[in-house]
mmCIF file of C-alpha atoms and ligand atoms in Angstrom:
data_model
loop_
_atom_site.group_PDB
_atom_site.id
_atom_site.type_symbol
_atom_site.label_atom_id
_atom_site.label_comp_id
_atom_site.label_asym_id
_atom_site.label_seq_id
_atom_site.Cartn_x
_atom_site.Cartn_y
_atom_site.Cartn_z
ATOM 1 C CA UNK A 28 26.835 -19.345 -22.895
ATOM 2 C CA UNK A 29 28.553 -16.543 -21.097
ATOM 3 C CA UNK A 30 26.952 -13.214 -20.467
ATOM 4 C CA UNK A 31 28.122 -10.186 -18.417
ATOM 5 C CA UNK A 32 24.580 -9.442 -17.432
ATOM 6 C CA UNK A 33 23.730 -12.918 -16.239
ATOM 7 C CA UNK A 34 25.051 -14.972 -13.513
ATOM 8 C CA UNK A 35 27.465 -17.514 -14.935
ATOM 9 C CA UNK A 36 28.234 -20.960 -13.518
ATOM 10 C CA UNK A 37 31.795 -22.016 -12.695
ATOM 11 C CA UNK A 38 32.463 -23.850 -15.926
ATOM 12 C CA UNK A 39 31.234 -20.727 -17.830
ATOM 13 C CA UNK A 40 33.462 -18.430 -15.761
ATOM 14 C CA UNK A 41 36.492 -20.730 -16.298
ATOM 15 C CA UNK A 42 35.903 -20.935 -20.055
ATOM 16 C CA UNK A 43 35.475 -17.107 -20.211
ATOM 17 C CA UNK A 44 38.738 -16.664 -18.235
ATOM 18 C CA UNK A 45 40.700 -18.803 -20.696
ATOM 19 C CA UNK A 46 39.074 -16.957 -23.581
ATOM 20 C CA UNK A 47 39.594 -13.493 -22.496
ATOM 21 C CA UNK A 48 43.282 -14.194 -21.801
ATOM 22 C CA UNK A 49 43.754 -15.846 -25.216
ATOM 23 C CA UNK A 50 41.977 -12.993 -26.961
ATOM 24 C CA UNK A 51 44.007 -10.241 -25.173
ATOM 25 C CA UNK A 52 47.501 -11.664 -24.821
ATOM 26 C CA UNK A 53 49.242 -8.276 -24.314
ATOM 27 C CA UNK A 54 46.798 -7.332 -21.604
ATOM 28 C CA UNK A 55 45.508 -10.364 -19.800
ATOM 29 C CA UNK A 56 47.203 -13.560 -18.641
ATOM 30 C CA UNK A 57 45.854 -16.573 -16.848
ATOM 31 C CA UNK A 58 47.394 -18.667 -14.154
ATOM 32 C CA UNK A 59 46.311 -20.955 -11.374
ATOM 33 C CA UNK A 60 47.117 -20.203 -7.714
ATOM 34 C CA UNK A 61 45.907 -23.362 -6.199
ATOM 35 C CA UNK A 62 43.338 -26.142 -6.011
ATOM 36 C CA UNK A 63 40.210 -26.329 -3.904
ATOM 37 C CA UNK A 64 39.346 -28.949 -1.312
ATOM 38 C CA UNK A 65 37.321 -30.915 -3.970
ATOM 39 C CA UNK A 66 40.202 -30.517 -6.509
ATOM 40 C CA UNK A 67 38.959 -27.646 -8.656
ATOM 41 C CA UNK A 68 41.566 -25.116 -9.986
ATOM 42 C CA UNK A 69 41.553 -21.628 -8.634
ATOM 43 C CA UNK A 70 42.198 -19.378 -11.581
ATOM 44 C CA UNK A 71 43.793 -15.908 -11.460
ATOM 45 C CA UNK A 72 43.858 -13.266 -14.237
ATOM 46 C CA UNK A 73 46.583 -10.666 -14.397
ATOM 47 C CA UNK A 74 45.417 -7.564 -16.114
ATOM 48 C CA UNK A 75 47.785 -4.717 -17.193
ATOM 49 C CA UNK A 76 50.214 -3.695 -19.754
ATOM 50 C CA UNK A 77 53.620 -5.341 -19.149
ATOM 51 C CA UNK A 78 56.191 -3.193 -17.506
ATOM 52 C CA UNK A 79 58.910 -3.243 -14.935
ATOM 53 C CA UNK A 80 58.414 -2.717 -11.138
ATOM 54 C CA UNK A 81 54.674 -2.235 -11.451
ATOM 55 C CA UNK A 82 52.607 -1.880 -8.299
ATOM 56 C CA UNK A 83 49.614 -4.148 -8.173
ATOM 57 C CA UNK A 84 45.998 -4.194 -6.974
ATOM 58 C CA UNK A 85 44.587 -7.621 -5.986
ATOM 59 C CA UNK A 86 40.820 -8.072 -6.378
ATOM 60 C CA UNK A 87 39.005 -11.165 -5.377
ATOM 61 C CA UNK A 88 35.418 -12.293 -5.729
ATOM 62 C CA UNK A 89 33.319 -15.208 -4.712
ATOM 63 C CA UNK A 90 34.557 -15.740 -1.118
ATOM 64 C CA UNK A 91 31.062 -16.666 -0.065
ATOM 65 C CA UNK A 92 29.260 -18.969 -2.418
ATOM 66 C CA UNK A 93 25.833 -17.369 -2.454
ATOM 67 C CA UNK A 94 27.006 -13.875 -3.147
ATOM 68 C CA UNK A 95 26.651 -14.224 -6.890
ATOM 69 C CA UNK A 96 26.851 -10.557 -7.891
ATOM 70 C CA UNK A 97 30.502 -10.666 -6.682
ATOM 71 C CA UNK A 98 31.914 -13.013 -9.368
ATOM 72 C CA UNK A 99 29.819 -11.018 -11.812
ATOM 73 C CA UNK A 100 31.752 -7.892 -10.819
ATOM 74 C CA UNK A 101 35.223 -9.503 -11.359
ATOM 75 C CA UNK A 102 34.138 -10.543 -14.847
ATOM 76 C CA UNK A 103 32.820 -7.056 -15.478
ATOM 77 C CA UNK A 104 36.049 -5.342 -14.296
ATOM 78 C CA UNK A 105 38.230 -7.499 -16.718
ATOM 79 C CA UNK A 106 35.803 -6.781 -19.615
ATOM 80 C CA UNK A 107 35.950 -3.012 -18.895
ATOM 81 C CA UNK A 108 39.704 -3.131 -18.765
ATOM 82 C CA UNK A 109 40.002 -4.869 -22.096
ATOM 83 C CA UNK A 110 37.299 -2.739 -23.783
ATOM 84 C CA UNK A 111 38.711 0.607 -22.391
ATOM 85 C CA UNK A 112 42.428 0.107 -22.927
ATOM 86 C CA UNK A 113 43.580 2.497 -25.604
ATOM 87 C CA UNK A 114 40.206 4.248 -25.605
ATOM 88 C CA UNK A 115 39.638 5.667 -22.264
ATOM 89 C CA UNK A 116 42.539 7.839 -21.068
ATOM 90 C CA UNK A 117 42.011 7.167 -17.396
ATOM 91 C CA UNK A 118 41.761 3.411 -17.562
ATOM 92 C CA UNK A 119 44.630 3.195 -20.122
ATOM 93 C CA UNK A 120 46.753 5.103 -17.599
ATOM 94 C CA UNK A 121 45.829 2.698 -14.783
ATOM 95 C CA UNK A 122 46.563 -0.318 -16.942
ATOM 96 C CA UNK A 123 49.970 1.154 -17.982
ATOM 97 C CA UNK A 124 50.963 1.881 -14.454
ATOM 98 C CA UNK A 125 49.369 -0.962 -12.382
ATOM 99 C CA UNK A 126 48.728 -4.641 -12.641
ATOM 100 C CA UNK A 127 45.349 -5.937 -11.422
ATOM 101 C CA UNK A 128 45.220 -9.493 -10.085
ATOM 102 C CA UNK A 129 41.684 -10.660 -10.371
ATOM 103 C CA UNK A 130 40.580 -13.862 -8.813
ATOM 104 C CA UNK A 131 36.983 -14.306 -10.124
ATOM 105 C CA UNK A 132 35.937 -17.112 -7.711
ATOM 106 C CA UNK A 133 37.785 -17.882 -4.548
ATOM 107 C CA UNK A 134 35.342 -20.445 -3.154
ATOM 108 C CA UNK A 135 35.009 -22.579 -6.259
ATOM 109 C CA UNK A 136 33.463 -25.588 -4.568
ATOM 110 C CA UNK A 137 30.931 -23.519 -2.597
ATOM 111 C CA UNK A 138 30.006 -21.671 -5.786
ATOM 112 C CA UNK A 139 29.263 -24.863 -7.674
ATOM 113 C CA UNK A 140 27.192 -26.112 -4.595
ATOM 114 C CA UNK A 141 25.232 -22.901 -4.608
ATOM 115 C CA UNK A 142 24.315 -23.605 -8.280
ATOM 116 C CA UNK A 143 23.592 -27.335 -8.032
ATOM 117 C CA UNK A 144 22.371 -28.049 -4.522
ATOM 118 C CA UNK A 145 21.658 -25.181 -2.176
ATOM 119 C CA UNK A 146 21.356 -21.620 -3.437
ATOM 120 C CA UNK A 147 22.093 -20.056 0.041
ATOM 121 C CA UNK A 148 25.405 -21.908 0.730
ATOM 122 C CA UNK A 149 28.204 -19.726 2.087
ATOM 123 C CA UNK A 150 31.195 -21.853 3.178
ATOM 124 C CA UNK A 151 33.642 -24.176 1.574
ATOM 125 C CA UNK A 152 32.779 -27.988 1.330
ATOM 126 C CA UNK A 153 35.581 -29.512 3.315
ATOM 127 C CA UNK A 154 34.680 -32.400 5.550
ATOM 128 C CA UNK A 155 34.835 -31.645 9.287
ATOM 129 C CA UNK A 156 36.145 -34.315 11.713
ATOM 130 C CA UNK A 157 33.430 -35.685 14.029
ATOM 131 C CA UNK A 158 30.695 -33.707 12.297
ATOM 132 C CA UNK A 159 28.189 -34.379 9.534
ATOM 133 C CA UNK A 160 28.265 -30.573 8.697
ATOM 134 C CA UNK A 161 30.501 -29.499 5.845
ATOM 135 C CA UNK A 162 32.601 -26.439 5.303
ATOM 136 C CA UNK A 163 34.511 -23.561 6.791
ATOM 137 C CA UNK A 164 33.827 -19.738 6.419
ATOM 138 C CA UNK A 165 36.797 -18.581 4.361
ATOM 139 C CA UNK A 166 36.284 -15.161 5.739
ATOM 140 C CA UNK A 167 36.893 -16.448 9.293
ATOM 141 C CA UNK A 168 39.837 -18.566 8.360
ATOM 142 C CA UNK A 169 42.695 -16.068 8.018
ATOM 143 C CA UNK A 170 45.290 -15.375 10.646
ATOM 144 C CA UNK A 171 43.890 -12.138 12.022
ATOM 145 C CA UNK A 172 42.567 -12.552 15.554
ATOM 146 C CA UNK A 173 41.609 -15.941 14.361
ATOM 147 C CA UNK A 174 38.474 -17.457 15.899
ATOM 148 C CA UNK A 175 38.137 -14.833 18.646
ATOM 149 C CA UNK A 176 34.977 -12.778 17.765
ATOM 150 C CA UNK A 177 32.036 -12.825 15.501
ATOM 151 C CA UNK A 178 32.783 -16.408 14.534
ATOM 152 C CA UNK A 179 31.925 -19.918 15.537
ATOM 153 C CA UNK A 180 33.741 -23.072 16.650
ATOM 154 C CA UNK A 181 30.795 -25.185 15.621
ATOM 155 C CA UNK A 182 31.361 -26.760 12.124
ATOM 156 C CA UNK A 183 27.526 -26.619 11.630
ATOM 157 C CA UNK A 184 27.522 -22.821 11.739
ATOM 158 C CA UNK A 185 27.873 -20.604 8.707
ATOM 159 C CA UNK A 186 30.693 -18.646 10.386
ATOM 160 C CA UNK A 187 32.758 -21.681 11.394
ATOM 161 C CA UNK A 188 36.405 -20.574 11.677
ATOM 162 C CA UNK A 189 38.047 -23.923 10.756
ATOM 163 C CA UNK A 190 40.532 -25.941 12.763
ATOM 164 C CA UNK A 191 43.435 -23.364 12.402
ATOM 165 C CA UNK A 192 44.301 -20.247 10.448
ATOM 166 C CA UNK A 193 44.602 -21.149 6.820
ATOM 167 C CA UNK A 194 43.264 -24.682 7.511
ATOM 168 C CA UNK A 195 41.391 -24.392 4.110
ATOM 169 C CA UNK A 196 43.323 -24.964 0.918
ATOM 170 C CA UNK A 197 41.573 -21.873 -0.667
ATOM 171 C CA UNK A 198 42.723 -19.628 2.239
ATOM 172 C CA UNK A 199 46.279 -20.979 1.990
ATOM 173 C CA UNK A 200 46.410 -20.454 -1.733
ATOM 174 C CA UNK A 201 45.240 -16.857 -1.529
ATOM 175 C CA UNK A 202 47.485 -15.980 1.428
ATOM 176 C CA UNK A 203 50.497 -17.679 -0.274
ATOM 177 C CA UNK A 204 49.965 -15.741 -3.426
ATOM 178 C CA UNK A 205 49.748 -12.472 -1.546
ATOM 179 C CA UNK A 206 52.783 -13.306 0.602
ATOM 180 C CA UNK A 207 54.764 -14.082 -2.574
ATOM 181 C CA UNK A 208 53.890 -10.777 -4.105
ATOM 182 C CA UNK A 209 53.846 -8.679 -1.007
ATOM 183 C CA UNK A 210 56.438 -6.238 -2.496
ATOM 184 C CA UNK A 211 54.221 -5.293 -5.370
ATOM 185 C CA UNK A 212 50.661 -5.586 -4.007
ATOM 186 C CA UNK A 213 49.522 -2.202 -2.665
ATOM 187 C CA UNK A 214 45.807 -2.668 -2.460
ATOM 188 C CA UNK A 215 43.638 -5.643 -1.627
ATOM 189 C CA UNK A 216 39.969 -5.472 -2.628
ATOM 190 C CA UNK A 217 37.614 -8.226 -1.688
ATOM 191 C CA UNK A 218 34.081 -8.151 -3.157
ATOM 192 C CA UNK A 219 31.090 -9.428 -1.178
ATOM 193 C CA UNK A 220 27.375 -8.752 -0.978
ATOM 194 C CA UNK A 221 25.150 -7.427 0.384
ATOM 195 C CA UNK A 222 24.521 -4.258 2.460
ATOM 196 C CA UNK A 223 26.066 -1.442 0.348
ATOM 197 C CA UNK A 224 29.133 -0.807 2.504
ATOM 198 C CA UNK A 225 32.743 -0.098 1.998
ATOM 199 C CA UNK A 226 34.699 -1.549 4.962
ATOM 200 C CA UNK A 227 38.288 -1.300 6.003
ATOM 201 C CA UNK A 228 40.330 -2.698 8.989
ATOM 202 C CA UNK A 229 39.797 -3.499 11.612
ATOM 203 C CA UNK A 230 37.052 -6.093 12.136
ATOM 204 C CA UNK A 231 38.794 -8.294 14.654
ATOM 205 C CA UNK A 232 39.379 -5.472 17.118
ATOM 206 C CA UNK A 233 37.705 -2.176 17.840
ATOM 207 C CA UNK A 234 41.076 -0.475 17.819
ATOM 208 C CA UNK A 235 41.566 1.914 14.883
ATOM 209 C CA UNK A 236 44.099 0.909 12.232
ATOM 210 C CA UNK A 237 47.263 2.952 12.135
ATOM 211 C CA UNK A 238 46.227 4.292 8.719
ATOM 212 C CA UNK A 239 42.584 4.893 9.720
ATOM 213 C CA UNK A 240 42.425 8.499 8.611
ATOM 214 C CA UNK A 241 43.828 7.903 5.219
ATOM 215 C CA UNK A 242 41.748 4.728 4.685
ATOM 216 C CA UNK A 243 38.667 6.634 5.814
ATOM 217 C CA UNK A 244 39.371 9.485 3.391
ATOM 218 C CA UNK A 245 39.964 7.139 0.468
ATOM 219 C CA UNK A 246 36.748 5.339 1.279
ATOM 220 C CA UNK A 247 34.801 8.524 1.368
ATOM 221 C CA UNK A 248 36.086 9.485 -2.042
ATOM 222 C CA UNK A 249 35.387 5.989 -3.461
ATOM 223 C CA UNK A 250 31.894 5.922 -2.116
ATOM 224 C CA UNK A 251 31.063 9.451 -3.520
ATOM 225 C CA UNK A 252 32.325 8.260 -6.949
ATOM 226 C CA UNK A 253 30.062 5.223 -6.614
ATOM 227 C CA UNK A 254 27.066 7.241 -5.553
ATOM 228 C CA UNK A 255 27.528 9.793 -8.286
ATOM 229 C CA UNK A 256 26.270 7.375 -10.968
ATOM 230 C CA UNK A 257 22.792 6.327 -9.730
ATOM 231 C CA UNK A 258 22.606 7.709 -6.216
ATOM 232 C CA UNK A 259 23.101 4.361 -4.604
ATOM 233 C CA UNK A 260 23.759 4.956 -0.783
ATOM 234 C CA UNK A 261 26.703 3.294 0.804
ATOM 235 C CA UNK A 262 28.081 3.496 4.310
ATOM 236 C CA UNK A 263 31.820 3.225 5.016
ATOM 237 C CA UNK A 264 34.101 2.695 7.979
ATOM 238 C CA UNK A 265 36.043 0.126 9.949
ATOM 239 C CA UNK A 266 34.409 -3.327 9.864
ATOM 240 C CA UNK A 267 33.995 -3.691 13.635
ATOM 241 C CA UNK A 268 31.887 -0.593 14.017
ATOM 242 C CA UNK A 269 30.309 -0.392 10.650
ATOM 243 C CA UNK A 270 28.999 -3.990 10.096
ATOM 244 C CA UNK A 271 29.996 -6.136 13.075
ATOM 245 C CA UNK A 272 33.092 -7.370 14.903
ATOM 246 C CA UNK A 273 34.336 -10.567 13.264
ATOM 247 C CA UNK A 274 37.843 -11.998 13.270
ATOM 248 C CA UNK A 275 39.780 -14.047 10.610
ATOM 249 C CA UNK A 276 38.858 -11.923 7.662
ATOM 250 C CA UNK A 277 41.049 -11.528 4.643
ATOM 251 C CA UNK A 278 40.954 -7.749 4.727
ATOM 252 C CA UNK A 279 42.404 -7.568 8.251
ATOM 253 C CA UNK A 280 44.952 -10.227 7.394
ATOM 254 C CA UNK A 281 46.116 -8.510 4.213
ATOM 255 C CA UNK A 282 46.416 -5.158 6.049
ATOM 256 C CA UNK A 283 48.446 -6.598 8.876
ATOM 257 C CA UNK A 284 50.530 -8.431 6.289
ATOM 258 C CA UNK A 285 51.478 -5.003 4.856
ATOM 259 C CA UNK A 286 48.879 -4.230 2.185
ATOM 260 C CA UNK A 287 47.757 -0.757 3.413
ATOM 261 C CA UNK A 288 44.825 -0.207 1.111
ATOM 262 C CA UNK A 289 42.700 -3.110 2.217
ATOM 263 C CA UNK A 290 38.943 -2.892 1.632
ATOM 264 C CA UNK A 291 35.863 -5.159 1.680
ATOM 265 C CA UNK A 292 33.031 -4.144 -0.583
ATOM 266 C CA UNK A 293 29.517 -5.211 0.232
ATOM 267 C CA UNK A 294 27.643 -4.628 -3.002
ATOM 268 C CA UNK A 295 23.826 -4.250 -3.602
ATOM 269 C CA UNK A 296 21.290 -4.390 -2.148
ATOM 270 C CA UNK A 297 20.280 -3.568 1.328
ATOM 271 C CA UNK A 298 18.061 -6.648 1.754
ATOM 272 C CA UNK A 299 15.123 -6.455 -0.548
ATOM 273 C CA UNK A 300 16.635 -9.246 -2.711
ATOM 274 C CA UNK A 301 19.737 -9.828 -0.750
ATOM 275 C CA UNK A 302 21.952 -12.591 -2.166
ATOM 276 C CA UNK A 303 19.323 -13.202 -4.904
ATOM 277 C CA UNK A 304 19.885 -9.849 -6.576
ATOM 278 C CA UNK A 305 18.002 -9.837 -9.916
ATOM 279 C CA UNK A 306 20.121 -10.088 -13.009
ATOM 280 C CA UNK A 307 18.734 -6.831 -14.156
ATOM 281 C CA UNK A 308 20.820 -5.193 -11.363
ATOM 282 C CA UNK A 309 24.127 -6.774 -12.419
ATOM 283 C CA UNK A 310 24.966 -3.991 -14.895
ATOM 284 C CA UNK A 311 24.106 -0.970 -12.728
ATOM 285 C CA UNK A 312 25.769 -2.653 -9.764
ATOM 286 C CA UNK A 313 28.991 -3.284 -11.712
ATOM 287 C CA UNK A 314 29.025 0.102 -13.323
ATOM 288 C CA UNK A 315 28.839 2.084 -10.092
ATOM 289 C CA UNK A 316 31.313 -0.314 -8.377
ATOM 290 C CA UNK A 317 33.792 0.258 -11.206
ATOM 291 C CA UNK A 318 33.852 3.966 -10.220
ATOM 292 C CA UNK A 319 34.809 3.157 -6.621
ATOM 293 C CA UNK A 320 37.378 0.620 -7.646
ATOM 294 C CA UNK A 321 38.899 3.039 -10.213
ATOM 295 C CA UNK A 322 39.010 5.731 -7.564
ATOM 296 C CA UNK A 323 40.916 3.539 -5.171
ATOM 297 C CA UNK A 324 43.316 2.324 -7.962
ATOM 298 C CA UNK A 325 44.022 5.888 -9.056
ATOM 299 C CA UNK A 326 44.765 6.913 -5.492
ATOM 300 C CA UNK A 327 47.126 3.860 -5.174
ATOM 301 C CA UNK A 328 48.842 4.758 -8.464
ATOM 302 C CA UNK A 329 49.641 8.223 -7.283
ATOM 303 C CA UNK A 330 50.231 7.654 -3.541
ATOM 304 C CA UNK A 331 51.282 4.013 -2.771
HETATM 305 O O1 LIG B 8 30.980 -11.258 7.445
HETATM 306 C C1 LIG B 8 31.627 -11.205 6.486
HETATM 307 O O2 LIG B 8 32.496 -11.991 6.132
HETATM 308 C C2 LIG B 8 31.430 -10.044 5.468
HETATM 309 N N1 LIG B 8 30.008 -9.846 5.273
HETATM 310 S S1 LIG B 8 29.166 -10.991 4.458
HETATM 311 O O3 LIG B 8 27.750 -10.675 4.631
HETATM 312 N N2 LIG B 8 29.532 -10.865 2.920
HETATM 313 O O4 LIG B 8 29.504 -12.292 4.930
HETATM 314 C C3 LIG B 8 32.097 -8.825 6.029
HETATM 315 C C4 LIG B 8 33.518 -8.942 6.229
HETATM 316 C C5 LIG B 8 34.185 -7.644 6.933
HETATM 317 N N3 LIG B 8 35.547 -7.939 7.238
HETATM 318 C C6 LIG B 8 35.874 -8.777 8.215
HETATM 319 N N4 LIG B 8 35.031 -9.284 9.095
HETATM 320 N N5 LIG B 8 37.205 -8.936 8.450
HETATM 321 ZN ZN1 LIG B 9 30.443 -12.362 1.952
HETATM 322 ZN ZN1 LIG B 10 31.134 0.328 -18.384
#
């Protein structure tokens, strides 16, 4: 049975997605953007009041299988949208003026594997030629300095970049969706854990992004909104200098594809529990993260 304050398995998340769309037809719609290596559907929720020429914010969760608080946040976000529409003026305004594309679990095969077989799994589950090791790191598989730094060419490593950019079906499905909607998507938010960081391009190079100053200012505002709730400390900055240089990431790719407001969240905590964040922290983590996401969305609504 589904709960916003527990970790839900993939079947429960998929059933929840279908339900929340069916219960809120004027606000939420469900589609499928692709199919995983093992044949699982990749579902996408579109959240917003219908309108013409709306700008959109794309949010994905569950890139890395073991980062369970990430899919929990995507579910929380959709719940808050549905519950606050028509009640909270700020959220109503956001949903009237923007569409949010929410992809609750990108790495569906990996997520299932982290539930059934190995809790600390990260990658996909695709078979690698001439290797007994499975999977590619989806966040090293995008066409952004692909396989040049902070990544591995060894299929047995957790940061294996794959055989080519977008070699993974999941990467291709996500990139195809963004390319198809590049005219409307103004922000790309990808939710990971853990380390309490808000990162923006670049990670594949130490060069600063053309929009560095604006991205930094927006990050600062988003982090201060987040911290205002419970005092949770976040650091922010370009990926390469804030976390580590690493190429092939979706944030850098989306930015170079033309999505200016491109951010990676690394949610709680800073390592005490790490990926095994207790369920008691789902609610506070999601509530504080909502403030940062709404801050960015408001900025995009007014400035993009
Ligand atoms: O290394 C990653 O993919 C992310 N950290 S995680 O611990 N969740 O794996 C950080 C991604 C930052 N952005 C890029 N490297 N492009
Ligand atoms: Zn991650
Ligand atoms: Zn709330």
